[in-house]
PDB file of N, CA, C and O in Angstrom:
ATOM      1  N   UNK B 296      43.995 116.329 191.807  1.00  0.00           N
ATOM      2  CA  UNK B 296      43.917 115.756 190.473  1.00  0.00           C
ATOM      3  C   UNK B 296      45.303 115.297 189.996  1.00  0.00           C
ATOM      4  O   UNK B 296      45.302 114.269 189.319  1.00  0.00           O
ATOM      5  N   UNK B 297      46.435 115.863 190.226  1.00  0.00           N
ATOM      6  CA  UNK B 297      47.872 116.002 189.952  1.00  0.00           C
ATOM      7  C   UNK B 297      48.098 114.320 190.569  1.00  0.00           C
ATOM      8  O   UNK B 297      48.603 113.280 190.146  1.00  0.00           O
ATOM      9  N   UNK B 298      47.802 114.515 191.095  1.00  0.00           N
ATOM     10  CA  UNK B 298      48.565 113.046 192.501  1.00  0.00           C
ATOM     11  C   UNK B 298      47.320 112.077 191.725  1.00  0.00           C
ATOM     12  O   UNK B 298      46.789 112.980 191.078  1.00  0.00           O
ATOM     13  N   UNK B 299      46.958 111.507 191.567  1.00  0.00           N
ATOM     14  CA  UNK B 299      45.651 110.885 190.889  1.00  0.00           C
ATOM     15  C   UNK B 299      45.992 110.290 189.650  1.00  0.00           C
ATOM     16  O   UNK B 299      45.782 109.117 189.343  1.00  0.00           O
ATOM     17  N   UNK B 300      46.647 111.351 188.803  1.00  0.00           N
ATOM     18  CA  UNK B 300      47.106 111.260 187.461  1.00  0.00           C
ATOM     19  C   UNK B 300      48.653 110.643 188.009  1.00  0.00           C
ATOM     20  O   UNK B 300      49.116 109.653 187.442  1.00  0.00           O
ATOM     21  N   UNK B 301      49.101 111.038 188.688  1.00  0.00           N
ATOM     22  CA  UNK B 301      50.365 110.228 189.028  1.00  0.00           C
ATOM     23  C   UNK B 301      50.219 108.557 189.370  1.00  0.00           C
ATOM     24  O   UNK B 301      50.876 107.560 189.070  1.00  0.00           O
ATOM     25  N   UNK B 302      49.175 108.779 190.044  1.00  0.00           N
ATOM     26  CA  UNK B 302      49.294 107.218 190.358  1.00  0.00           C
ATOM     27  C   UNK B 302      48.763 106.656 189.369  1.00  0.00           C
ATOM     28  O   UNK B 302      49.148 105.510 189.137  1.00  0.00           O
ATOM     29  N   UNK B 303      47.921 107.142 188.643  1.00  0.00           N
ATOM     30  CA  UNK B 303      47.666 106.205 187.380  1.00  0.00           C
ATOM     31  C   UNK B 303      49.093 106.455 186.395  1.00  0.00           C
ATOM     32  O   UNK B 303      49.572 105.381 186.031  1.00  0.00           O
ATOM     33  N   UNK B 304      49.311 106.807 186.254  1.00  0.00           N
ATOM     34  CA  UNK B 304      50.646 106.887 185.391  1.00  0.00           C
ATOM     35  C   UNK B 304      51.866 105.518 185.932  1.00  0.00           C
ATOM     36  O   UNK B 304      52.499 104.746 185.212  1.00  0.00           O
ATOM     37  N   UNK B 305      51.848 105.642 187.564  1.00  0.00           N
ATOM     38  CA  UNK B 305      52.768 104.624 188.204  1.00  0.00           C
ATOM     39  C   UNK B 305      52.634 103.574 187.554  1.00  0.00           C
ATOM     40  O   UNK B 305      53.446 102.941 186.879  1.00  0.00           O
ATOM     41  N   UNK B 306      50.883 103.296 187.927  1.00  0.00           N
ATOM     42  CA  UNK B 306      50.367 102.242 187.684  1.00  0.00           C
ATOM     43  C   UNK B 306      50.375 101.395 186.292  1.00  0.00           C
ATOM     44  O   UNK B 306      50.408 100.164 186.260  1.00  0.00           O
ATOM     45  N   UNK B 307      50.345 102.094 185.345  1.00  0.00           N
ATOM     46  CA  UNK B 307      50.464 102.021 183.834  1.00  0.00           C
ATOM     47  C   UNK B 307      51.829 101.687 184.039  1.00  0.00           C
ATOM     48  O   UNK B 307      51.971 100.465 183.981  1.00  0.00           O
ATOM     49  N   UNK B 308      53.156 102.451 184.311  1.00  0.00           N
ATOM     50  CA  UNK B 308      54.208 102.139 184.160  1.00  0.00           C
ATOM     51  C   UNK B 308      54.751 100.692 185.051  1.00  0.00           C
ATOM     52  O   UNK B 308      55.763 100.034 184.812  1.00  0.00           O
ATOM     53  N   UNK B 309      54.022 100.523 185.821  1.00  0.00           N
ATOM     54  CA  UNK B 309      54.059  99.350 186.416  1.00  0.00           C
ATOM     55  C   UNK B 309      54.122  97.822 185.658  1.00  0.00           C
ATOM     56  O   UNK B 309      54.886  96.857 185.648  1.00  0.00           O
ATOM     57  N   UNK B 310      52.653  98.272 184.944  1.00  0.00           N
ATOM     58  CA  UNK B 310      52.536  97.569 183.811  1.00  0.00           C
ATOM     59  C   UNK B 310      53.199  97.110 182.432  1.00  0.00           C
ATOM     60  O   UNK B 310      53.018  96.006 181.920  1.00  0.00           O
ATOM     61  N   UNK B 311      53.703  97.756 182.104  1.00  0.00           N
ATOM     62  CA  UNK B 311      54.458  98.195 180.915  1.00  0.00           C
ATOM     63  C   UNK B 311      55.490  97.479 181.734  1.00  0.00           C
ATOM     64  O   UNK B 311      55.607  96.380 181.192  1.00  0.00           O
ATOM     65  N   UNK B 312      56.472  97.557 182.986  1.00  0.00           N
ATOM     66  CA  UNK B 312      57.097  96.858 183.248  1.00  0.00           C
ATOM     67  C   UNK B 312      57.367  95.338 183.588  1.00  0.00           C
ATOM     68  O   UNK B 312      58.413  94.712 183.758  1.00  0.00           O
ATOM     69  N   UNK B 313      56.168  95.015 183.618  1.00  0.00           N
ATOM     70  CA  UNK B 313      55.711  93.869 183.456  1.00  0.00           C
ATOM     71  C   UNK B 313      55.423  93.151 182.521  1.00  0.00           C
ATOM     72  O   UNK B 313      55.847  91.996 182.484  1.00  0.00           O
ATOM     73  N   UNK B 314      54.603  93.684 181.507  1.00  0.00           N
ATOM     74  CA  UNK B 314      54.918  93.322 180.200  1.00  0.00           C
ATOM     75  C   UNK B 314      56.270  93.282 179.310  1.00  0.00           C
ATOM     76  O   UNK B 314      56.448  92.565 178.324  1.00  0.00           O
ATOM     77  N   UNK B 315      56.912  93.930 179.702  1.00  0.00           N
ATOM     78  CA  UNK B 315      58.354  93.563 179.248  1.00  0.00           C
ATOM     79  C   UNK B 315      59.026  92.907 179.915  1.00  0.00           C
ATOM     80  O   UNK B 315      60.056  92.568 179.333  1.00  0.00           O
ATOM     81  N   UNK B 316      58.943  92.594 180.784  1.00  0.00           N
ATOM     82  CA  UNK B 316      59.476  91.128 181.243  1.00  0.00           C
ATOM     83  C   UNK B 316      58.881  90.300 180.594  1.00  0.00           C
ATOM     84  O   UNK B 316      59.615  89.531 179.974  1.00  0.00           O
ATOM     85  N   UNK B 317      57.356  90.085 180.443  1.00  0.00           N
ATOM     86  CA  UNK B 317      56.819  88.981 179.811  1.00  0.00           C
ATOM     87  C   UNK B 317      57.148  88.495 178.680  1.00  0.00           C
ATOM     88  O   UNK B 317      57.227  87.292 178.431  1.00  0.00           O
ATOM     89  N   UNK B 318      57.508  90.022 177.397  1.00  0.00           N
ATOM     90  CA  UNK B 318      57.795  89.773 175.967  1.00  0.00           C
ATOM     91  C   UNK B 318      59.119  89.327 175.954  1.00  0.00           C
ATOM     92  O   UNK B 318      59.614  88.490 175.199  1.00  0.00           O
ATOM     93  N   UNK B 319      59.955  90.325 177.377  1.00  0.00           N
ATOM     94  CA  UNK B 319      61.380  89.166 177.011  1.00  0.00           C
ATOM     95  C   UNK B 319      61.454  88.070 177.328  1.00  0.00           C
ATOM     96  O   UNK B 319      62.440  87.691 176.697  1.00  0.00           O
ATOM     97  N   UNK B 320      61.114  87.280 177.859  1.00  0.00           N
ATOM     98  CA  UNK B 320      60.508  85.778 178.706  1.00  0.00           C
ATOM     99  C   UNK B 320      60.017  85.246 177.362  1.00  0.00           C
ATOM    100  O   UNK B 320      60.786  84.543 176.706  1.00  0.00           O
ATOM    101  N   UNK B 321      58.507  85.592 176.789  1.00  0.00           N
ATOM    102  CA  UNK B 321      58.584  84.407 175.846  1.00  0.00           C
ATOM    103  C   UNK B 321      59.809  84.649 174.646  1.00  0.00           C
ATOM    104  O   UNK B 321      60.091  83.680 173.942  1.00  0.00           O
ATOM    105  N   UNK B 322      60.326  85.588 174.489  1.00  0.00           N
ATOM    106  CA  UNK B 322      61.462  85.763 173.272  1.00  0.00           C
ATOM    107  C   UNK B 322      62.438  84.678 173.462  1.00  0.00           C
ATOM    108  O   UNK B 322      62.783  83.946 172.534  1.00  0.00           O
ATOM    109  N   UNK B 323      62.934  84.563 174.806  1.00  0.00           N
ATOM    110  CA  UNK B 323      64.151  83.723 175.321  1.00  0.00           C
ATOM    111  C   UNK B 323      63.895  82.228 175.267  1.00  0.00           C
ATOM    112  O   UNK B 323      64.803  81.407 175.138  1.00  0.00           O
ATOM    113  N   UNK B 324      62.087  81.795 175.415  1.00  0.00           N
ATOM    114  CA  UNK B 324      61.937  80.236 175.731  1.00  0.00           C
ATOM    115  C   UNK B 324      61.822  80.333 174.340  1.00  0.00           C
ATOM    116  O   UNK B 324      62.230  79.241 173.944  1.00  0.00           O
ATOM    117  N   UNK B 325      61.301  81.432 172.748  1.00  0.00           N
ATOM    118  CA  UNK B 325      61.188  80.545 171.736  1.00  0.00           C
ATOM    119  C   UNK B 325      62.519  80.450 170.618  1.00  0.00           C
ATOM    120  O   UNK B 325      62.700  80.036 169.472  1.00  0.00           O
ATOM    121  N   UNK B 326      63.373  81.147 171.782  1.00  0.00           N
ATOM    122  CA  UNK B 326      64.971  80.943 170.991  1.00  0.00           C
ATOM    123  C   UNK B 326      65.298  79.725 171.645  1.00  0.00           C
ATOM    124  O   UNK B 326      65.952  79.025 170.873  1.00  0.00           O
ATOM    125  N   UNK B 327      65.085  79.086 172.936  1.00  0.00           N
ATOM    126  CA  UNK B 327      65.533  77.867 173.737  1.00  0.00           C
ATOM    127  C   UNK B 327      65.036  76.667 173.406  1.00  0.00           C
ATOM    128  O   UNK B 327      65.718  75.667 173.630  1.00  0.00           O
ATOM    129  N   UNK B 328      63.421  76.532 172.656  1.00  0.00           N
ATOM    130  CA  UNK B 328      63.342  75.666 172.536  1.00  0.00           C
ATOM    131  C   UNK B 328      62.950  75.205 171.235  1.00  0.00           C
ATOM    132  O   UNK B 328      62.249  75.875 170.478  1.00  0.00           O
ATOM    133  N   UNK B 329      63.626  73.489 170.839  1.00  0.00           N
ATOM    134  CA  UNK B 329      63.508  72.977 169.922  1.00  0.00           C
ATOM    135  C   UNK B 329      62.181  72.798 169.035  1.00  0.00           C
ATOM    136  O   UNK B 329      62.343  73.039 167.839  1.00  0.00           O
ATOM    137  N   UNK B 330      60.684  72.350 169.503  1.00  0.00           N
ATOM    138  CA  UNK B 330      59.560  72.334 168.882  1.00  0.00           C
ATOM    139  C   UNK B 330      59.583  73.730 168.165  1.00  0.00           C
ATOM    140  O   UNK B 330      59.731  74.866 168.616  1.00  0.00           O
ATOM    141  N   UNK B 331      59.378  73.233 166.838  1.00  0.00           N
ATOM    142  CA  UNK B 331      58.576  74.867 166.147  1.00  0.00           C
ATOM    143  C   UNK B 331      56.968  74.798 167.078  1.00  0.00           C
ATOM    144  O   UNK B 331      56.674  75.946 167.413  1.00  0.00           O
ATOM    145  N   UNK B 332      56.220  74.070 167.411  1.00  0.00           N
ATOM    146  CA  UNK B 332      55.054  74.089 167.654  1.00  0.00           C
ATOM    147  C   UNK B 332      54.882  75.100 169.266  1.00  0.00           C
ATOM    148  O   UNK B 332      53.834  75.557 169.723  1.00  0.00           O
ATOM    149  N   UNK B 333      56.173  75.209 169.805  1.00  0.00           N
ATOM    150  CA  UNK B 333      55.972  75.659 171.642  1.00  0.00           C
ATOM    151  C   UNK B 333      56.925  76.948 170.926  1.00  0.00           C
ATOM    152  O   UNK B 333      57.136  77.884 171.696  1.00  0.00           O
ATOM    153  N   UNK B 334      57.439  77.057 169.701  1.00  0.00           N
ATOM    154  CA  UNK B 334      58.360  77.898 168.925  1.00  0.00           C
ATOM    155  C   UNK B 334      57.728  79.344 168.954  1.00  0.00           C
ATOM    156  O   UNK B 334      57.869  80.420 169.535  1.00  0.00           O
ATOM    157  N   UNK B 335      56.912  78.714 167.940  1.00  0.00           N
ATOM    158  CA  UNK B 335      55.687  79.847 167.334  1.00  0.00           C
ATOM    159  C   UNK B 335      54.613  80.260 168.151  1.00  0.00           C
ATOM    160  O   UNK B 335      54.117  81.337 167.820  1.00  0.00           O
ATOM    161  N   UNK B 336      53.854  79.388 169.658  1.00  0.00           N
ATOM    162  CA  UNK B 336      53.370  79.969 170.461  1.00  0.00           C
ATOM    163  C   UNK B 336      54.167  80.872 171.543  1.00  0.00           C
ATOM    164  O   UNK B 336      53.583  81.809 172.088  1.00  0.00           O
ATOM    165  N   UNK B 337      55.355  80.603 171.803  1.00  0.00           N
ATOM    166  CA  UNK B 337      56.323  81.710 172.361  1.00  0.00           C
ATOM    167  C   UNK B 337      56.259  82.752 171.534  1.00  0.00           C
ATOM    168  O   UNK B 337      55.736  83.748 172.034  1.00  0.00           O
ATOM    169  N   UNK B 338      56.598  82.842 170.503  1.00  0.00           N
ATOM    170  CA  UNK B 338      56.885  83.934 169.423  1.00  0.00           C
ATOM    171  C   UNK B 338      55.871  84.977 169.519  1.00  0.00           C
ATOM    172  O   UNK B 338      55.999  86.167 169.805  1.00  0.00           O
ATOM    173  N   UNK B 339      54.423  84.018 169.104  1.00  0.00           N
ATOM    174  CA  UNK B 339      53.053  85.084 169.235  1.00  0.00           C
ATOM    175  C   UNK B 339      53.193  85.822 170.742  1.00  0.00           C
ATOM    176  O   UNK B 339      53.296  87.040 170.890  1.00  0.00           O
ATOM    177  N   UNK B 340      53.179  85.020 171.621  1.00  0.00           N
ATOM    178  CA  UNK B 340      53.184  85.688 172.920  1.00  0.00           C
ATOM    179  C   UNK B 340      53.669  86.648 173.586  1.00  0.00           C
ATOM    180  O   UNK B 340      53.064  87.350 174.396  1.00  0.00           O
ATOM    181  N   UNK B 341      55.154  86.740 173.165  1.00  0.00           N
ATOM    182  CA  UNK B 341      55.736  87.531 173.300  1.00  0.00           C
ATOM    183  C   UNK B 341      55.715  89.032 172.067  1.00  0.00           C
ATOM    184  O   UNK B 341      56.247  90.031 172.551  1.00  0.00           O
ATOM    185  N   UNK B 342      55.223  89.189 170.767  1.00  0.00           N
ATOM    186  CA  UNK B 342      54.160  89.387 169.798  1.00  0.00           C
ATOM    187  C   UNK B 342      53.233  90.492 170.464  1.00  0.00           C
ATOM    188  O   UNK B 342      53.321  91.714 170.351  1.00  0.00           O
ATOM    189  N   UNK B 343      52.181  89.622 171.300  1.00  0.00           N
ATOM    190  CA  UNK B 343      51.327  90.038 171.681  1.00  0.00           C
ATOM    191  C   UNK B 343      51.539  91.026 173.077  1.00  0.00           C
ATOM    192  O   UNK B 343      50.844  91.994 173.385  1.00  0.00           O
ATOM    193  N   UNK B 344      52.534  90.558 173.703  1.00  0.00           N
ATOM    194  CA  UNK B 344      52.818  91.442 174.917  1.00  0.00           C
ATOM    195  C   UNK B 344      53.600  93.042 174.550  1.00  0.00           C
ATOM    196  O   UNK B 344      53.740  94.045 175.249  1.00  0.00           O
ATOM    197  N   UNK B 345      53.912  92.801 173.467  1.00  0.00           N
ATOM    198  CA  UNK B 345      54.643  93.998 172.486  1.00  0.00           C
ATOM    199  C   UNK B 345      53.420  94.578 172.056  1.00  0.00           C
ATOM    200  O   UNK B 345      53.655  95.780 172.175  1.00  0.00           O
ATOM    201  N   UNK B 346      52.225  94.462 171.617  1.00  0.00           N
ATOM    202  CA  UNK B 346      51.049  95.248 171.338  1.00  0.00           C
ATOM    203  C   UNK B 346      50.642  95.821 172.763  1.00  0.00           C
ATOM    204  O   UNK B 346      50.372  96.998 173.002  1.00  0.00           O
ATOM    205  N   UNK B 347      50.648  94.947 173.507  1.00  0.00           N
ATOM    206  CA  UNK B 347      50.583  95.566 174.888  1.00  0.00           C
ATOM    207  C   UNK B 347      51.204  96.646 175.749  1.00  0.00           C
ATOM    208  O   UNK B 347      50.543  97.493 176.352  1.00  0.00           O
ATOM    209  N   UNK B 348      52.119  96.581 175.757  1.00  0.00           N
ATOM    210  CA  UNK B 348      53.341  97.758 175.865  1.00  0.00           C
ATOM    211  C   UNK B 348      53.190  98.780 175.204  1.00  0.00           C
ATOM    212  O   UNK B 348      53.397  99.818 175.833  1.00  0.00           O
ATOM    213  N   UNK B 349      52.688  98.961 173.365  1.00  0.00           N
ATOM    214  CA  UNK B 349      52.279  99.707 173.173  1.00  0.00           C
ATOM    215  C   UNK B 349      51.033 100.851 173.659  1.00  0.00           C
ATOM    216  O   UNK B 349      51.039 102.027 174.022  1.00  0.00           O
ATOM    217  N   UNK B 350      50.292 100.107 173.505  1.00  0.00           N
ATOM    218  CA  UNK B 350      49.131 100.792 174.071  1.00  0.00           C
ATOM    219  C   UNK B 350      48.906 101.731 175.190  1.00  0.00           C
ATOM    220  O   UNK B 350      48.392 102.842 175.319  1.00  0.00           O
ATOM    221  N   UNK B 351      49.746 100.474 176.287  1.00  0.00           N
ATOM    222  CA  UNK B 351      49.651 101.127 177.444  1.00  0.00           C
ATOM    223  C   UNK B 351      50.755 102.663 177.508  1.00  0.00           C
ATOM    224  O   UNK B 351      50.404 103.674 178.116  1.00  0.00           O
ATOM    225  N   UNK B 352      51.820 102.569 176.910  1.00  0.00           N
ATOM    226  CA  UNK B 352      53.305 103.639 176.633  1.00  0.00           C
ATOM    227  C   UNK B 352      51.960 104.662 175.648  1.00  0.00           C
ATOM    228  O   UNK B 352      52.519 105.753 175.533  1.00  0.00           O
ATOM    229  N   UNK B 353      51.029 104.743 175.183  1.00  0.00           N
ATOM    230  CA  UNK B 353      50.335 105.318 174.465  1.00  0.00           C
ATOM    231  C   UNK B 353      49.460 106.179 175.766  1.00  0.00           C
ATOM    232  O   UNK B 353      49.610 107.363 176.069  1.00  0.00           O
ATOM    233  N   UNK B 354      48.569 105.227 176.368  1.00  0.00           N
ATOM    234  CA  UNK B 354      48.277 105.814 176.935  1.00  0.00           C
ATOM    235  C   UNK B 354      48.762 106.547 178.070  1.00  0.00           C
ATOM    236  O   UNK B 354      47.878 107.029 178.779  1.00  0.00           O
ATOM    237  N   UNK B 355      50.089 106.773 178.456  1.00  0.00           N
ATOM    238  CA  UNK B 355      50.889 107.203 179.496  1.00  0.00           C
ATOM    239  C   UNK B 355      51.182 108.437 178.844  1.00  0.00           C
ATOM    240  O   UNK B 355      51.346 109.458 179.513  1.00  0.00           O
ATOM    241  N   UNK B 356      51.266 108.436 177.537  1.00  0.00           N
ATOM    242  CA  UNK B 356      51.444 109.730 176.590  1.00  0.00           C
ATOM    243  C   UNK B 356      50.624 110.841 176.485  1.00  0.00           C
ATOM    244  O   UNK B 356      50.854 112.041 176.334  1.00  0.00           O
ATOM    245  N   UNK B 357      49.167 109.884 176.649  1.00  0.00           N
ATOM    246  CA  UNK B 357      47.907 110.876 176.595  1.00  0.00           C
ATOM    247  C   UNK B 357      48.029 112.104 178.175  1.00  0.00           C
ATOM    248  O   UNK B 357      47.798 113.307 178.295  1.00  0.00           O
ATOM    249  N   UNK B 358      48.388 111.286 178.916  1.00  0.00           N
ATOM    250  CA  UNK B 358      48.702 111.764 180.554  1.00  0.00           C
ATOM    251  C   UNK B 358      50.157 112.693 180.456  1.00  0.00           C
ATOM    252  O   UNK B 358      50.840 113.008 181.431  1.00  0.00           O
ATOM    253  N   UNK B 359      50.333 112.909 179.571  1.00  0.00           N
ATOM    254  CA  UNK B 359      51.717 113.881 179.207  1.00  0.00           C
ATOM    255  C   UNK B 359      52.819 113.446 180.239  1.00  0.00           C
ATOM    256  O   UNK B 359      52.990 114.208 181.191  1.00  0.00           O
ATOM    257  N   UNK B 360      53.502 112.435 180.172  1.00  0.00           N
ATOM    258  CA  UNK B 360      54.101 111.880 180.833  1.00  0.00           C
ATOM    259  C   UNK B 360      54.927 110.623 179.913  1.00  0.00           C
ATOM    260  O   UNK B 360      54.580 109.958 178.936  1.00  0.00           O
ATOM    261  N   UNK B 361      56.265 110.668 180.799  1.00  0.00           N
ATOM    262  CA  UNK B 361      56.640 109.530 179.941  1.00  0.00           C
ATOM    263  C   UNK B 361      56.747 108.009 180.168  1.00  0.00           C
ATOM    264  O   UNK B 361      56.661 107.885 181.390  1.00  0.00           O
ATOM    265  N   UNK B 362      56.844 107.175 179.791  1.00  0.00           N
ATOM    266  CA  UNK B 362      56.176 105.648 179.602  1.00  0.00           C
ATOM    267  C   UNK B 362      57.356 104.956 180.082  1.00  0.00           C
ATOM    268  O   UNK B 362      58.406 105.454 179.675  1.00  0.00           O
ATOM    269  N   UNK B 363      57.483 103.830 180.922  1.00  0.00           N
ATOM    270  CA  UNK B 363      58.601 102.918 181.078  1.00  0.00           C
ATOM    271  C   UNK B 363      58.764 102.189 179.722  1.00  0.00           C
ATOM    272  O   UNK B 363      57.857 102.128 178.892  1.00  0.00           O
ATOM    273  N   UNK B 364      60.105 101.589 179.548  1.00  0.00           N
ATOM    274  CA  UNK B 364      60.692 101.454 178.329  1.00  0.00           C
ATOM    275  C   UNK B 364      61.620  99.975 178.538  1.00  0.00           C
ATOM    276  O   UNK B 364      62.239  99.467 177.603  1.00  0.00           O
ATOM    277  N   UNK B 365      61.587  99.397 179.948  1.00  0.00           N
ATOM    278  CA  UNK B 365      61.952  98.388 179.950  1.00  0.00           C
ATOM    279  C   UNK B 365      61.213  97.889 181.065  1.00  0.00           C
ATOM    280  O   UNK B 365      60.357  98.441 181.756  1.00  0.00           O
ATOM    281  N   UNK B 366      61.915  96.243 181.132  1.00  0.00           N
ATOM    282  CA  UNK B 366      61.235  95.440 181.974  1.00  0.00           C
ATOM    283  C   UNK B 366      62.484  95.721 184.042  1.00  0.00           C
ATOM    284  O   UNK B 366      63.487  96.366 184.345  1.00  0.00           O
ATOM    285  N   UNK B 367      61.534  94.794 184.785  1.00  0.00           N
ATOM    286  CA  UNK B 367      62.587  94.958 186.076  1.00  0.00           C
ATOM    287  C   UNK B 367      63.945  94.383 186.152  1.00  0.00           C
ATOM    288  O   UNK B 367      64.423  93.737 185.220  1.00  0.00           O
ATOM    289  N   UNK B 368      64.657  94.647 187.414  1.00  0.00           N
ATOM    290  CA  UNK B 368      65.250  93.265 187.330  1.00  0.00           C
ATOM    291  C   UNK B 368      65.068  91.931 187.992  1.00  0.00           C
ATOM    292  O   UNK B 368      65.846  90.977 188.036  1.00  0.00           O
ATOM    293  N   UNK B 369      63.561  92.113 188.626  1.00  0.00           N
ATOM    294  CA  UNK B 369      63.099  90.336 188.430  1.00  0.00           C
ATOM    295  C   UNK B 369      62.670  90.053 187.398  1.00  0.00           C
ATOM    296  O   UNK B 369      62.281  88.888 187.327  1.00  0.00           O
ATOM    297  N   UNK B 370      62.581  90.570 186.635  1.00  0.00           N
ATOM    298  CA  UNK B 370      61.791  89.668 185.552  1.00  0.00           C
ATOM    299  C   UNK B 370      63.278  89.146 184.512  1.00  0.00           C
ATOM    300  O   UNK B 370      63.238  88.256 183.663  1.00  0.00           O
ATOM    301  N   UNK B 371      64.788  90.168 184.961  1.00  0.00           N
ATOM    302  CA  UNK B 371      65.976  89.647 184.055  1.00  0.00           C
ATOM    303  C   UNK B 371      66.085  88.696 185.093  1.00  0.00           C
ATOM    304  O   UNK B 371      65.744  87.556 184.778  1.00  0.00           O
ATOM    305  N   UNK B 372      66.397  88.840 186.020  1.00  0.00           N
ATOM    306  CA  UNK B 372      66.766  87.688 187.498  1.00  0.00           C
ATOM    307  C   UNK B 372      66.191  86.529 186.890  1.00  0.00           C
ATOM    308  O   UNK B 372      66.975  85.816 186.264  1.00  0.00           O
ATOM    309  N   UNK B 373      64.568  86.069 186.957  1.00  0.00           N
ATOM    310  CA  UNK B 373      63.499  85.303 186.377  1.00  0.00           C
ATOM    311  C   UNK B 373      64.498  84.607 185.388  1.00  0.00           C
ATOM    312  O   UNK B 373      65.246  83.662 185.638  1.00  0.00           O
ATOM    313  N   UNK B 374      64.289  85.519 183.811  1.00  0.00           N
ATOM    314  CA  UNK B 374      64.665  84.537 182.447  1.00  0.00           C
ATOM    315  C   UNK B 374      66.258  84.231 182.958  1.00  0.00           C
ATOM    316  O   UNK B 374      66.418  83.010 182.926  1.00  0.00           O
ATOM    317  N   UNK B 375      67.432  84.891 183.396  1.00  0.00           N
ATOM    318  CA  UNK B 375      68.596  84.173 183.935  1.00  0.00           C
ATOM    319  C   UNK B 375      68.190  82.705 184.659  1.00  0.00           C
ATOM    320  O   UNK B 375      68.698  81.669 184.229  1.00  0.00           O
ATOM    321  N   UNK B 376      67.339  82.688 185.671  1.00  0.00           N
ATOM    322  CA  UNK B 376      67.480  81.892 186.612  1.00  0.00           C
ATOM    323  C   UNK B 376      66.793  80.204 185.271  1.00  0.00           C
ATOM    324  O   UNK B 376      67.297  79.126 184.954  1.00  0.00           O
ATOM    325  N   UNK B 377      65.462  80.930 184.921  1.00  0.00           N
ATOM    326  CA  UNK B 377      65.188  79.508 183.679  1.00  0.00           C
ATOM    327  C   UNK B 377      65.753  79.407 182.857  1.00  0.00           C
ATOM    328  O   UNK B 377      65.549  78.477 182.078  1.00  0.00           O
TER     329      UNK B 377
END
């Protein structure tokens, strides 16, 4: 059961790491780019990937365990490289 709950925990934290790459990704294109219109759909997006992170850091909590708290470094590699 121990090992089970671990890998779901990985797995969640996996996630969560991924999603924070994502929320920092759209943060960076809606500081980069000029349209308010590609502005404000970056904004939400990245918004929305932050509700996401929550949840999941929530449920990693329920598993008495603690939650990743940032993104990788491909996903900094990634927003550097665009």
């Amino acid at each position: 059961m121990e090992n089970s709950n671990q890998q779901i925990i990985d797995m969640l934290n996996h996630l969560i790491t991924i999603a924070e790459d994502g929320k920092e990704g759209y943060k960076h294109a809606a500081a980069d780019v000029k349209d308010s219109t590609m502005k404000n759909i970056f904004e939400k997006y990245s918004h929305q990937r932050e509700g996401y992170i929550f949840q999941l850091q929530q449920q990693v909590g329920k598993l008495s365990s603690s939650a990743a708290h940032n993104g990788g470094p491909l996903g900094a590699l990634h927003r550097t490289w665009t």
